[in-house]
Coordinates of C-alpha atoms in Angstrom, one line a residue:
X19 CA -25.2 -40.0 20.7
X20 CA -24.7 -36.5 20.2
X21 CA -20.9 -35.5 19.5
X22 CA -21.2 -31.6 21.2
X23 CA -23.4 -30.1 23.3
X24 CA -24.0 -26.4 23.3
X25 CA -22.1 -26.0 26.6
X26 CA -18.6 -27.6 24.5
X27 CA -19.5 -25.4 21.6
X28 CA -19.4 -22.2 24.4
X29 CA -16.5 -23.4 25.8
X30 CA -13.9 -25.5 24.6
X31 CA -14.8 -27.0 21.5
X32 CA -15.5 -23.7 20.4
X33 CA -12.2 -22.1 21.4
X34 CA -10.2 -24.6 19.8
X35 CA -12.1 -24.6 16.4
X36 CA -12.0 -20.5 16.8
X37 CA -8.3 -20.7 17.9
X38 CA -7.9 -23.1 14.4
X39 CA -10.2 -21.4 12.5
X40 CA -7.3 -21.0 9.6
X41 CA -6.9 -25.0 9.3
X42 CA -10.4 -25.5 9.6
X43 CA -11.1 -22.7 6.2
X44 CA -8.0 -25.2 4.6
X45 CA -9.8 -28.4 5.3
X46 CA -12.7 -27.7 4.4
X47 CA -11.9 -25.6 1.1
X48 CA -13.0 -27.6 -1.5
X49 CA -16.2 -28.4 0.3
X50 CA -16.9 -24.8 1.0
X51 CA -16.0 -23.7 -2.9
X52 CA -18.4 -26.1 -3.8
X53 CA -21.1 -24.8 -1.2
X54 CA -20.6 -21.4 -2.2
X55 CA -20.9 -21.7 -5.9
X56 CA -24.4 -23.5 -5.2
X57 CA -25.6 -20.9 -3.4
X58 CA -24.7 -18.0 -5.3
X59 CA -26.2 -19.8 -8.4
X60 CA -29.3 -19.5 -6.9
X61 CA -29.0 -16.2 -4.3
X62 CA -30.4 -13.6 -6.9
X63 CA -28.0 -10.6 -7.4
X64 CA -30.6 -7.9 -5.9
X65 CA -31.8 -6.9 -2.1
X66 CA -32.3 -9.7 0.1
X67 CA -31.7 -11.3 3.5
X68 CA -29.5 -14.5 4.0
X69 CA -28.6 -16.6 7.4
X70 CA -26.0 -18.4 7.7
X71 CA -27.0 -21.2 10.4
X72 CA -24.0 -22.5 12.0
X73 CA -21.7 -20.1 10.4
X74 CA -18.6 -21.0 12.3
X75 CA -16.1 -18.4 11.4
X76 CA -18.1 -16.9 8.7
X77 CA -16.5 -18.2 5.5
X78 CA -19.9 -18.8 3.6
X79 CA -20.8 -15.9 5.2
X80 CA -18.4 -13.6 3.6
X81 CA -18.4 -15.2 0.7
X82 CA -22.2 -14.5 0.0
X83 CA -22.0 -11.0 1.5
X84 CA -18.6 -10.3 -0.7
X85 CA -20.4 -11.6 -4.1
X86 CA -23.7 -10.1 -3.6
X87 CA -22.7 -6.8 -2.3
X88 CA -26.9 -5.5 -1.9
X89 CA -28.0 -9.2 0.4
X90 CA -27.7 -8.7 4.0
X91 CA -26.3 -11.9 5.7
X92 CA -26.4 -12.7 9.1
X93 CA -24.2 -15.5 10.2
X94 CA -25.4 -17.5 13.6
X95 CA -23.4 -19.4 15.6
X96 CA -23.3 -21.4 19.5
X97 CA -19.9 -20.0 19.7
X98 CA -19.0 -16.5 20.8
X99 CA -15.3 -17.2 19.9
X100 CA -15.7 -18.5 16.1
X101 CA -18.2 -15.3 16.0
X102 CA -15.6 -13.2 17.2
X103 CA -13.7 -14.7 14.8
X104 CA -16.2 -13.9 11.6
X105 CA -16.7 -10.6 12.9
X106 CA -12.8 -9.5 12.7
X107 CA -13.1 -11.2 9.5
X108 CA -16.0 -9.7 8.2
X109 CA -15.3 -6.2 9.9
X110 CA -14.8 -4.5 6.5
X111 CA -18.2 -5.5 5.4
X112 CA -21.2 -3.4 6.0
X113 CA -23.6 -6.3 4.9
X114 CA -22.6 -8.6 7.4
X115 CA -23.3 -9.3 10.8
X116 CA -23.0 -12.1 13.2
X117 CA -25.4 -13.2 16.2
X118 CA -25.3 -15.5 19.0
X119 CA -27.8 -18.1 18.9
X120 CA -29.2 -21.9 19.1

C-alpha cells in the first residue's frame, strides 16, 4: 500500500513536514552528511546541472549548490510548502532553484 498520495504531499502531509522542516534536517543529519559526502565525491567541481528529486526542504540541495558554487541544481518537490521552505532557504544562492513537480 502506498503510505502518501500526491494530494497528502499538497496538503497536509506536506504542511506538517514543511511546518517541521527543522526536526526533520535534525533527524535525518547523519543520513544526509553521509548522502552529501557521496555525492560531492563524485559531482565534478566544474559547470553542470543537478536535480534534486524529492528535495523536500532543499538540504542536499543547498548543500551541492553551496559546495560546487559553478553546478546549477534544481530541487523538485510535490509540495509547494517544503519548496517554499528550500526557496527561503536557498534565497541567497544564485545556483539554486526549486520547481514544482511529480
Amino acid at each position: 500500500p502506498i503510505m502518501t498520495t500526491t494530494a497528502d504531499w499538497t496538503g497536509r502531509v506536506g504542511q506538517t513536514w514543511a511546518a517541521e522542516w527543522h526536526r526533520t534536517d535534525r533527524s535525518l543529519a547523519d543520513l544526509g552528511r553521509h548522502l552529501d559526502t557521496a555525492i560531492l565525491t563524485v559531482a565534478p567541481d566544474r559547470p553542470i546541472r543537478a536535480i534534486d528529486i524529492g528535495c523536500g526542504a532543499g538540504a542536499t540541495s543547498l548543500a551541492l549548490a553551496t559546495s560546487r558554487p559553478h553546478a546549477q541544481v534544481i530541487g523538485v518537490d510535490l509540495s509547494p510548502e517544503l519548496l517554499a521552505v528550500a526557496a527561503r532557504r536557498g534565497a541567497t544562492l544564485p545556483n539554486v532553484t526549486v520547481r514544482e513537480g511529480d
